[in-house]
XYZ file of C-alpha atoms in Angstrom:
648
model
C 114.411 113.318 115.351
C 110.734 112.745 115.961
C 108.021 112.205 113.415
C 104.458 112.979 114.426
C 101.912 110.672 112.830
C 98.409 111.926 113.378
C 95.797 109.469 114.486
C 93.610 111.228 111.942
C 95.222 108.881 109.433
C 92.231 106.786 108.485
C 89.645 109.528 108.239
C 91.859 112.329 106.978
C 93.545 110.427 104.170
C 91.838 110.771 100.812
C 91.507 107.391 99.115
C 91.435 107.607 95.374
C 90.029 105.223 92.839
C 88.286 107.310 90.258
C 85.049 107.280 92.255
C 84.673 103.751 90.997
C 84.948 101.295 93.872
C 82.463 99.005 95.521
C 83.429 97.550 98.867
C 81.792 94.176 98.412
C 80.446 91.983 95.661
C 80.736 88.618 94.004
C 82.677 87.170 91.139
C 80.151 86.558 88.359
C 82.604 84.275 86.578
C 83.154 81.878 89.465
C 86.936 82.262 89.393
C 88.600 81.026 92.568
C 92.097 80.801 93.984
C 93.278 77.674 95.823
C 96.155 77.649 98.303
C 98.589 75.083 96.879
C 101.631 76.032 98.954
C 101.522 72.712 100.788
C 101.428 70.482 97.719
C 104.030 72.533 95.830
C 106.689 72.375 98.547
C 106.496 75.944 99.830
C 104.564 75.639 103.077
C 107.539 74.589 105.209
C 109.842 77.403 104.138
C 110.865 79.480 107.156
C 112.805 82.599 106.257
C 113.215 83.807 109.832
C 111.499 84.291 113.194
C 107.743 84.746 113.077
C 106.685 88.330 113.588
C 103.207 89.574 114.450
C 103.937 93.213 113.713
C 107.599 94.215 113.506
C 109.087 92.579 110.411
C 109.193 94.305 107.012
C 109.754 90.998 105.185
C 109.739 88.614 103.542
C 109.536 89.384 99.835
C 109.233 87.234 96.725
C 110.948 87.508 93.358
C 110.463 85.358 90.254
C 112.931 84.588 87.477
C 113.795 81.683 85.185
C 117.379 81.398 86.388
C 118.020 77.991 84.788
C 116.425 78.816 81.439
C 114.084 75.823 81.404
C 110.967 77.828 80.584
C 109.320 78.063 83.994
C 109.656 80.601 86.780
C 111.806 79.948 89.825
C 111.330 81.736 93.139
C 113.653 83.644 95.445
C 112.353 84.280 98.972
C 113.942 86.941 101.153
C 114.359 87.067 104.924
C 112.019 88.129 107.683
C 113.392 89.507 110.951
C 112.665 91.850 113.851
C 114.751 94.771 112.620
C 114.263 96.961 115.695
C 114.142 94.187 118.285
C 111.087 95.807 119.844
C 108.653 92.942 119.339
C 111.190 90.480 120.733
C 111.808 92.655 123.779
C 108.099 93.057 124.490
C 107.596 89.279 124.420
C 109.567 88.820 127.651
C 107.984 89.104 131.060
C 108.893 92.019 133.258
C 111.965 91.253 135.335
C 113.694 89.060 132.750
C 117.439 89.507 132.759
C 118.535 91.996 130.129
C 121.254 89.650 128.871
C 118.594 87.083 127.972
C 116.540 89.699 126.164
C 119.572 91.057 124.316
C 120.539 87.570 123.135
C 117.036 86.972 121.797
C 117.004 90.348 120.049
C 120.324 89.598 118.392
C 119.073 86.212 117.199
C 115.816 87.601 115.810
C 117.419 90.515 113.987
C 118.244 88.367 110.964
C 116.751 85.602 108.849
C 117.595 83.483 105.818
C 116.847 83.343 102.101
C 115.803 80.576 99.712
C 116.095 79.895 95.992
C 113.340 77.474 95.009
C 113.691 75.830 91.602
C 110.415 75.179 89.794
C 110.308 71.553 88.626
C 106.969 71.211 86.816
C 105.088 73.022 89.558
C 107.032 71.490 92.450
C 109.560 73.719 94.198
C 112.956 72.359 95.243
C 115.392 74.205 97.509
C 118.620 74.766 95.565
C 119.855 77.736 97.604
C 123.113 76.171 98.757
C 124.105 74.456 95.521
C 123.368 77.621 93.550
C 125.523 79.698 95.893
C 122.839 82.217 96.882
C 121.904 80.947 100.343
C 122.137 83.770 102.890
C 121.883 82.975 106.614
C 121.902 85.365 109.555
C 120.984 87.873 106.898
C 118.902 91.030 106.564
C 118.329 90.470 102.837
C 114.833 91.852 102.401
C 114.501 92.727 98.699
C 115.414 90.865 95.519
C 115.081 91.474 91.804
C 116.044 89.450 88.744
C 117.608 91.186 85.738
C 120.140 90.398 83.017
C 122.550 93.137 84.062
C 125.437 91.855 81.924
C 123.412 91.122 78.784
C 124.534 87.511 78.427
C 121.006 86.133 78.111
C 120.394 84.752 81.599
C 118.892 86.535 84.588
C 121.098 87.645 87.454
C 120.038 88.329 91.038
C 120.320 91.576 92.992
C 119.860 91.364 96.761
C 118.904 94.392 98.867
C 119.981 94.145 102.523
C 118.417 96.243 105.252
C 121.063 96.004 107.953
C 120.607 97.081 111.564
C 117.981 99.549 112.749
C 119.630 101.187 115.723
C 119.051 104.806 116.708
C 121.966 104.689 119.145
C 124.467 104.668 116.283
C 126.238 107.957 115.653
C 126.241 107.526 111.882
C 123.183 106.083 110.204
C 125.196 104.517 107.380
C 127.046 102.309 109.862
C 123.783 100.488 110.481
C 123.204 99.642 106.846
C 124.558 96.581 105.104
C 126.053 96.220 101.649
C 123.822 94.786 98.933
C 124.876 91.823 96.780
C 125.016 91.428 93.002
C 124.968 87.741 92.037
C 125.981 86.987 88.450
C 124.403 83.928 86.841
C 127.136 81.581 85.629
C 124.773 79.799 83.248
C 125.281 76.404 84.895
C 122.863 76.711 87.809
C 125.305 78.590 90.033
C 125.981 82.240 90.830
C 129.049 84.331 91.643
C 129.192 87.380 93.893
C 130.400 90.261 91.692
C 129.382 93.125 93.974
C 132.867 94.580 94.284
C 133.455 94.370 90.543
C 130.197 96.146 89.709
C 130.203 98.860 92.411
C 126.575 98.013 93.289
C 127.085 97.657 97.046
C 124.740 100.443 98.312
C 125.515 100.420 102.071
C 122.226 101.957 103.163
C 119.117 100.378 104.672
C 118.077 99.018 101.308
C 114.676 97.540 100.506
C 114.776 96.909 96.773
C 116.185 97.533 93.329
C 114.353 98.326 90.085
C 115.967 98.054 86.663
C 115.552 99.937 83.388
C 117.658 101.134 80.480
C 116.971 104.766 81.309
C 119.591 106.100 78.845
C 118.662 103.652 76.048
C 122.212 102.488 75.434
C 121.178 98.837 75.356
C 122.027 97.730 78.901
C 120.158 97.810 82.202
C 120.709 100.464 84.843
C 119.675 100.156 88.495
C 117.776 102.360 90.908
C 118.569 101.075 94.400
C 116.200 102.279 97.112
C 116.742 102.895 100.819
C 114.184 103.301 103.573
C 116.384 104.639 106.342
C 115.057 103.503 109.721
C 111.761 104.191 111.450
C 110.751 103.567 115.052
C 107.343 102.033 114.361
C 106.093 102.727 117.909
C 107.194 106.327 118.398
C 107.710 107.161 114.703
C 111.206 108.486 115.125
C 112.917 108.364 111.780
C 116.214 108.663 109.907
C 115.824 109.060 106.111
C 118.357 108.115 103.448
C 118.898 108.873 99.790
C 118.370 106.383 96.987
C 121.064 105.696 94.386
C 120.891 105.677 90.579
C 123.544 103.338 89.168
C 124.315 103.716 85.458
C 125.604 100.663 83.617
C 128.860 101.763 81.971
C 129.619 98.419 80.350
C 132.727 96.323 80.822
C 135.255 99.136 80.625
C 138.167 97.190 82.144
C 137.683 93.899 80.266
C 137.179 91.769 83.370
C 133.976 90.287 81.972
C 131.689 92.216 84.327
C 129.999 95.593 83.688
C 130.864 98.448 86.017
C 128.277 100.882 87.367
C 128.672 104.515 88.388
C 126.583 106.600 90.779
C 124.661 109.126 88.668
C 122.167 110.224 91.314
C 123.282 113.854 91.397
C 124.397 114.167 87.763
C 121.067 112.840 86.511
C 119.137 115.543 88.345
C 119.316 114.716 92.050
C 116.827 111.884 91.841
C 117.534 110.746 95.380
C 113.942 110.625 96.611
C 114.415 113.431 99.111
C 115.690 116.957 99.703
C 116.388 116.707 103.422
C 119.655 115.634 104.968
C 119.545 112.233 106.717
C 119.679 113.730 110.214
C 117.464 116.782 109.733
C 114.246 117.073 111.727
C 110.928 117.353 109.945
C 107.350 116.656 110.980
C 105.106 115.672 108.059
C 101.587 115.241 109.343
C 99.475 112.698 107.476
C 96.277 114.585 106.778
C 94.054 115.818 103.985
C 95.556 119.300 103.995
C 96.918 120.050 100.554
C 98.570 122.667 98.401
C 95.528 124.901 98.808
C 96.858 125.763 102.266
C 100.221 126.978 100.989
C 101.012 130.415 102.414
C 102.662 133.207 100.480
C 106.325 132.557 99.892
C 106.093 128.760 99.536
C 108.532 127.766 96.793
C 109.229 124.874 94.491
C 105.750 123.432 94.679
C 106.142 122.522 98.336
C 102.973 121.373 100.022
C 102.568 123.387 103.195
C 100.317 121.915 105.834
C 98.019 123.912 108.027
C 100.547 123.744 110.853
C 103.225 125.325 108.664
C 105.285 122.184 108.084
C 106.587 121.762 104.552
C 106.426 118.544 102.553
C 108.775 118.381 99.596
C 107.632 117.138 96.168
C 111.022 115.389 96.005
C 110.019 112.893 98.715
C 111.071 112.225 102.287
C 114.019 109.864 101.969
C 112.027 106.897 103.285
C 111.488 104.732 100.209
C 109.822 101.325 100.168
C 109.177 100.946 96.440
C 109.974 102.575 93.112
C 108.759 102.039 89.569
C 110.130 102.765 86.115
C 107.296 103.484 83.673
C 106.622 105.815 80.751
C 103.938 108.095 82.175
C 103.947 110.677 79.349
C 104.184 108.296 76.387
C 107.373 109.795 74.954
C 109.198 106.459 74.795
C 111.463 107.070 77.808
C 111.103 105.414 81.208
C 110.224 107.852 83.989
C 110.653 107.145 87.710
C 108.001 107.108 90.436
C 109.024 106.694 94.085
C 106.664 105.518 96.834
C 107.747 107.820 99.652
C 106.747 107.237 103.262
C 105.423 110.054 105.469
C 105.074 112.592 102.683
C 104.658 113.169 98.967
C 105.715 110.491 96.482
C 107.821 112.115 93.750
C 107.762 111.646 89.988
C 110.871 112.247 87.883
C 110.498 112.745 84.125
C 113.172 111.287 81.862
C 114.491 113.958 79.484
C 116.044 111.417 77.137
C 119.549 112.819 77.601
C 120.532 111.037 80.803
C 118.877 113.590 83.081
C 115.553 113.865 84.871
C 113.265 116.690 85.961
C 111.203 116.591 89.137
C 107.600 116.940 87.884
C 105.582 115.971 90.959
C 103.874 119.363 91.036
C 103.162 119.533 87.307
C 101.813 115.977 87.349
C 99.343 116.797 90.124
C 100.663 114.188 92.548
C 100.627 116.501 95.566
C 98.898 114.283 98.067
C 100.833 113.341 101.150
C 100.728 109.698 102.097
C 102.797 106.875 103.510
C 103.888 105.136 100.332
C 104.717 101.431 100.610
C 104.118 99.793 97.218
C 103.734 101.001 93.638
C 102.570 99.588 90.327
C 101.253 100.916 87.016
C 98.810 99.722 84.367
C 96.208 101.131 82.008
C 93.210 100.258 84.171
C 90.718 102.485 82.344
C 91.747 101.468 78.829
C 92.576 104.949 77.557
C 96.106 104.171 76.411
C 98.193 105.575 79.262
C 99.489 104.089 82.496
C 97.705 104.745 85.774
C 99.358 104.427 89.181
C 98.625 102.562 92.381
C 100.302 103.587 95.630
C 99.659 101.635 98.816
C 99.721 103.475 102.140
C 99.462 103.181 105.896
C 95.846 104.238 105.498
C 93.678 104.270 102.372
C 95.460 103.653 99.088
C 95.793 106.025 96.140
C 95.005 105.306 92.538
C 96.083 108.059 90.193
C 94.396 108.200 86.783
C 96.733 109.336 84.021
C 95.331 112.166 81.915
C 96.886 111.457 78.518
C 100.428 111.694 79.836
C 100.052 115.278 81.012
C 99.005 114.900 84.643
C 97.252 112.586 87.099
C 93.871 112.954 88.732
C 92.343 111.240 91.731
C 88.756 110.950 92.802
C 87.614 110.141 96.294
C 85.777 107.057 97.408
C 85.742 106.233 101.104
C 84.761 102.627 100.416
C 88.069 101.748 98.786
C 89.826 99.181 100.947
C 88.576 100.768 104.172
C 84.879 100.340 104.799
C 85.055 102.041 108.179
C 86.853 105.282 108.879
C 87.818 103.915 112.290
C 90.087 101.322 110.713
C 93.681 102.028 109.862
C 94.904 99.573 107.244
C 98.627 99.062 106.784
C 98.860 98.320 103.064
C 102.112 97.068 101.587
C 102.190 95.588 98.101
C 99.965 96.265 95.093
C 99.810 94.615 91.683
C 97.655 95.161 88.620
C 96.947 91.969 86.667
C 94.078 90.415 84.715
C 93.068 87.606 87.049
C 89.893 86.643 85.127
C 91.365 87.015 81.598
C 88.625 89.403 80.481
C 90.934 92.018 78.986
C 91.236 94.573 81.782
C 93.496 94.975 84.794
C 92.344 93.991 88.265
C 94.132 94.891 91.500
C 95.579 92.900 94.405
C 96.923 94.505 97.592
C 98.511 93.046 100.713
C 97.984 94.319 104.250
C 99.843 93.754 107.505
C 100.179 95.602 110.770
C 103.428 97.376 111.654
C 102.885 98.174 115.347
C 100.631 97.157 118.209
C 98.236 100.052 117.671
C 96.381 98.546 114.710
C 94.899 95.080 114.152
C 95.698 92.740 111.286
C 93.606 93.139 108.167
C 92.939 91.030 105.118
C 94.494 91.293 101.689
C 92.179 92.515 98.950
C 91.366 91.543 95.369
C 89.437 94.073 93.296
C 87.777 93.088 90.022
C 87.713 95.585 87.154
C 84.432 95.606 85.223
C 86.134 97.047 82.135
C 85.301 100.669 82.795
C 87.631 101.222 85.742
C 84.983 100.238 88.306
C 86.590 97.998 90.906
C 84.662 95.622 93.143
C 86.063 93.882 96.218
C 85.703 90.144 95.591
C 88.333 88.918 98.044
C 86.193 86.391 99.880
C 84.385 85.179 96.765
C 87.747 84.505 95.120
C 89.048 82.487 98.088
C 91.674 84.994 99.201
C 90.401 85.895 102.655
C 92.459 85.732 105.841
C 94.135 87.971 108.387
C 97.816 87.185 108.040
C 100.483 89.871 108.300
C 101.238 89.904 104.589
C 104.166 91.824 103.157
C 105.607 91.101 99.701
C 103.542 89.515 96.942
C 103.884 88.645 93.260
C 101.477 87.792 90.467
C 102.798 85.291 87.904
C 101.682 82.209 85.971
C 103.826 79.768 87.942
C 102.188 76.637 86.496
C 102.053 77.776 82.871
C 98.320 77.194 82.396
C 97.615 80.680 81.055
C 96.105 82.408 84.065
C 97.933 84.424 86.702
C 98.514 83.064 90.186
C 99.354 84.938 93.394
C 102.065 84.321 95.957
C 101.911 86.082 99.319
C 104.800 86.282 101.782
C 103.696 86.511 105.423
C 105.808 87.544 108.386
C 103.572 85.757 110.898
C 103.227 82.471 109.043
C 104.173 80.427 105.975
C 104.101 81.478 102.349
C 100.809 81.180 100.512
C 100.751 80.266 96.824
C 97.267 80.711 95.362
C 96.562 78.870 92.115
C 94.120 80.564 89.737
C 91.530 78.534 87.819
C 90.349 81.312 85.470
C 91.511 79.692 82.232
C 89.623 76.510 83.066
C 86.478 78.102 84.506
C 85.898 81.002 82.117
C 87.199 79.633 78.841
C 88.702 83.070 78.227
C 91.769 83.275 76.055
C 95.176 84.783 76.748
C 98.502 85.662 75.201
C 101.951 85.890 76.776
C 104.669 87.864 75.022
C 108.369 87.326 75.751
C 110.776 89.887 74.342
C 114.337 89.282 73.184
C 116.255 92.472 72.601
C 118.971 93.040 70.053
C 119.843 96.728 70.102
C 117.612 97.109 73.171
C 118.337 95.267 76.445
C 118.181 91.489 76.290
C 114.783 90.914 77.969
C 113.149 94.052 76.598
C 112.730 95.580 80.060
C 110.840 98.868 79.916
C 109.374 98.226 76.471
C 105.793 99.129 75.565
C 103.763 96.186 74.267
C 100.348 96.716 72.675
C 97.773 94.142 71.631
C 95.066 95.224 69.192
C 91.877 93.145 69.155
C 89.374 92.502 66.375
C 87.205 95.472 67.348
C 90.146 97.875 67.242
C 90.512 98.140 71.019
C 94.058 98.128 72.369
C 95.496 96.693 75.594
C 98.851 98.141 76.653
C 101.496 96.872 79.043
C 105.084 97.603 79.949
C 107.742 95.097 80.948
C 109.276 95.390 84.423
C 112.336 94.120 86.282
C 111.497 94.950 89.875
C 108.124 96.316 90.930
C 105.729 96.373 93.850
C 107.240 95.877 97.306
C 110.470 93.904 97.964
C 110.420 91.842 94.782
C 109.782 91.347 91.090
C 107.520 89.399 88.782
C 107.753 87.938 85.305
C 109.303 90.048 82.509
C 106.966 88.188 80.155
C 103.840 90.317 79.699
C 100.470 88.600 80.022
C 97.273 89.667 78.273
C 93.786 88.395 79.030
C 91.742 88.366 75.824
C 88.232 87.331 76.819
C 86.509 85.563 73.918
C 88.996 86.748 71.270
C 90.255 83.804 69.224
C 92.925 85.740 67.350
C 94.912 88.893 68.024
C 94.732 91.340 65.146
C 98.095 92.926 65.844
C 100.918 92.919 68.389
C 103.114 96.025 68.528
C 106.391 96.324 70.425
C 108.005 99.727 70.849
C 111.681 99.061 71.429
C 114.005 101.508 73.165
C 115.889 101.773 69.878
C 112.828 103.649 68.632
C 111.754 100.916 66.239
C 108.136 99.742 66.362
C 107.823 96.066 65.489
C 104.479 94.717 64.278
C 103.245 91.117 64.239
C 99.821 90.471 62.729
C 97.185 87.737 63.091
C 98.602 86.139 66.210
C 97.236 82.873 67.594
C 95.938 83.038 71.177
C 96.701 80.792 74.181
C 100.440 80.723 73.584
C 103.689 82.424 74.541
C 104.795 84.563 71.624
C 108.538 85.201 71.516
C 109.330 88.493 69.788
C 112.952 88.947 68.750
C 113.882 92.545 68.091
C 114.410 93.149 64.410
C 116.726 95.797 63.090
C 114.908 98.863 61.780
C 114.530 98.486 57.999
C 116.807 100.739 55.963
C 115.243 103.688 54.227
C 115.173 103.025 50.476
C 116.592 105.906 48.438
C 113.765 105.397 45.954
C 111.284 106.237 48.705
C 113.094 109.473 49.437
C 113.100 110.465 45.763
C 109.395 109.704 45.460
C 108.772 111.617 48.661
C 110.563 114.682 47.342
C 108.571 114.583 44.116
C 105.329 114.096 46.009
C 106.060 117.037 48.291
C 106.574 119.251 45.248
C 103.274 118.087 43.812
C 101.429 118.503 47.100
C 102.893 121.965 47.433
C 100.517 123.110 44.720
C 97.385 122.397 46.709
C 98.456 121.415 50.210
C 97.787 118.146 52.000
C 99.357 115.388 54.078
C 101.762 112.795 52.767
C 102.488 109.611 54.666
C 105.637 107.754 53.629
C 105.710 104.044 54.459
C 108.470 101.499 54.446
C 108.314 97.891 53.303
C 106.742 96.834 56.602
C 103.936 99.335 56.046
C 104.944 101.328 59.131
C 104.952 105.104 58.866
C 108.424 106.579 58.418
C 107.366 110.197 58.399
C 104.385 112.408 58.005
C 104.630 115.665 56.125
C 102.029 118.363 56.695
C 102.185 120.558 53.646
C 99.856 123.518 53.709
C 101.907 125.568 51.275
C 100.520 128.675 49.654
C 100.054 128.589 45.913
C 102.499 131.438 45.498
């Protein structure tokens, strides 16, 4: 099958950032990032052969595997998955056997687990039992899948990219589920859990989508793509439901619910079916009569499905419509990125059309945050070409606005964007944006990563150079975490053409701004509170909202502890946690510059006296009409009765 990628990519794509992006500027606060990879023990890590354009890796994933209070780092492999870059490096006339041997060697890499010892990283990969050599492990995510209180490690393996194979699945490689033993070591429990996913896997994102108290997994596959000729073989993703330890072997079992949950596979096409999605600005307005199911029909008559293309690089669980249930967004390459709405009964509806997300792109990374401060979560999608930012319209739909200065200052440039992360780098109370960029073929040059500063109103300014983050590496996976525990968020960037870069942030020291980290401990909900909504209300009544993640961005995961920049606030008026059990927990008058641990409390019982009083009050209100709010001992509303009863 052949995929036609138009060279119109850069000019025809519609970048979207709410009409609120400046392409250059300066950081008025003087915040800078310093590369400390050398002094922290990360600069000499080599996860595979250097690659100038071919490799999809490496990725980075953070988790406190040893429970000592700081974040440890897992680094995935880099490798020449197609062998094309390796082959092109040999002079004409070189014996094919020599070339083939080099290709075979470069088609795999190795992984590392780096333990954080007070800001110094020590390689414990072998002793922990998670060292993978000659491996195509490209994605990793930390999550407490068995609910025992420590984080476990899920490895996504890409396998072989070979179009000569008769069955695409034979080129994939089984993923690995490592269970944390609690003593610094891990055990491979893949067979016991049924989490093998034999496709060309690039990552796994976790959430308790059915709210039964344990974590479920969405494992994503990219299929294979010929990055020179854009031939392609898509694959479906897999939704694994955690069914608990049904056979009493001490390990939860998972079942494939992809079809039963509403066919949330990230595609409609079969893996070997031809299709030609052209990357252009043609949209649903060009749909001819007879187009069904919200399909976007391009001017040349080709149909793009709102269910995605089957080439997935990233996925994200987040509650887009504020109903308390985690929905699923999939960054889909060469087409439309789908959105699936959680119905709350174990099933999902495809709502890409209703949500207004009908813009074809080449999705690579995805993240969500409330960047405009209106109480709902907005989306970032990175692309081969200008990126998209979708502004959430009160949980009903998304809107984009065009700004040709976002990330691409020249319509002749084609930027290959990979990861994206919202985080408050300057601790001023709003979410800024970091994206990585790296070429994927010889047709485009390398470009620099980008840091955008949010001015508080959703206006983003490129301050990359001013913040000390310039450079032209081929960057792939990235993460934003407070690795040194000083209260501001640092950045790690994984490069395929060079060493890792760990950038230390000095915002807490330079600005004097305050912060608050909130760590959740579930009781009825999952153990780390993954997927929970956390709100911080400030003294002026403004609210900052975040959601906890286990797997996000591209190839990795960050800290499940949510981080809030507070500016000059010296006390938080109120912290609210909405647990998946439905209970809203409130903590008032919280001290800043600390990590607040919130243990899920059981919902308070309803006092019978309250119900009696409520019944009497309703009878009284029935005479003249009105609204009665019943409150429990914690002063949280139990119910609201609208009683506009007629006097007769």
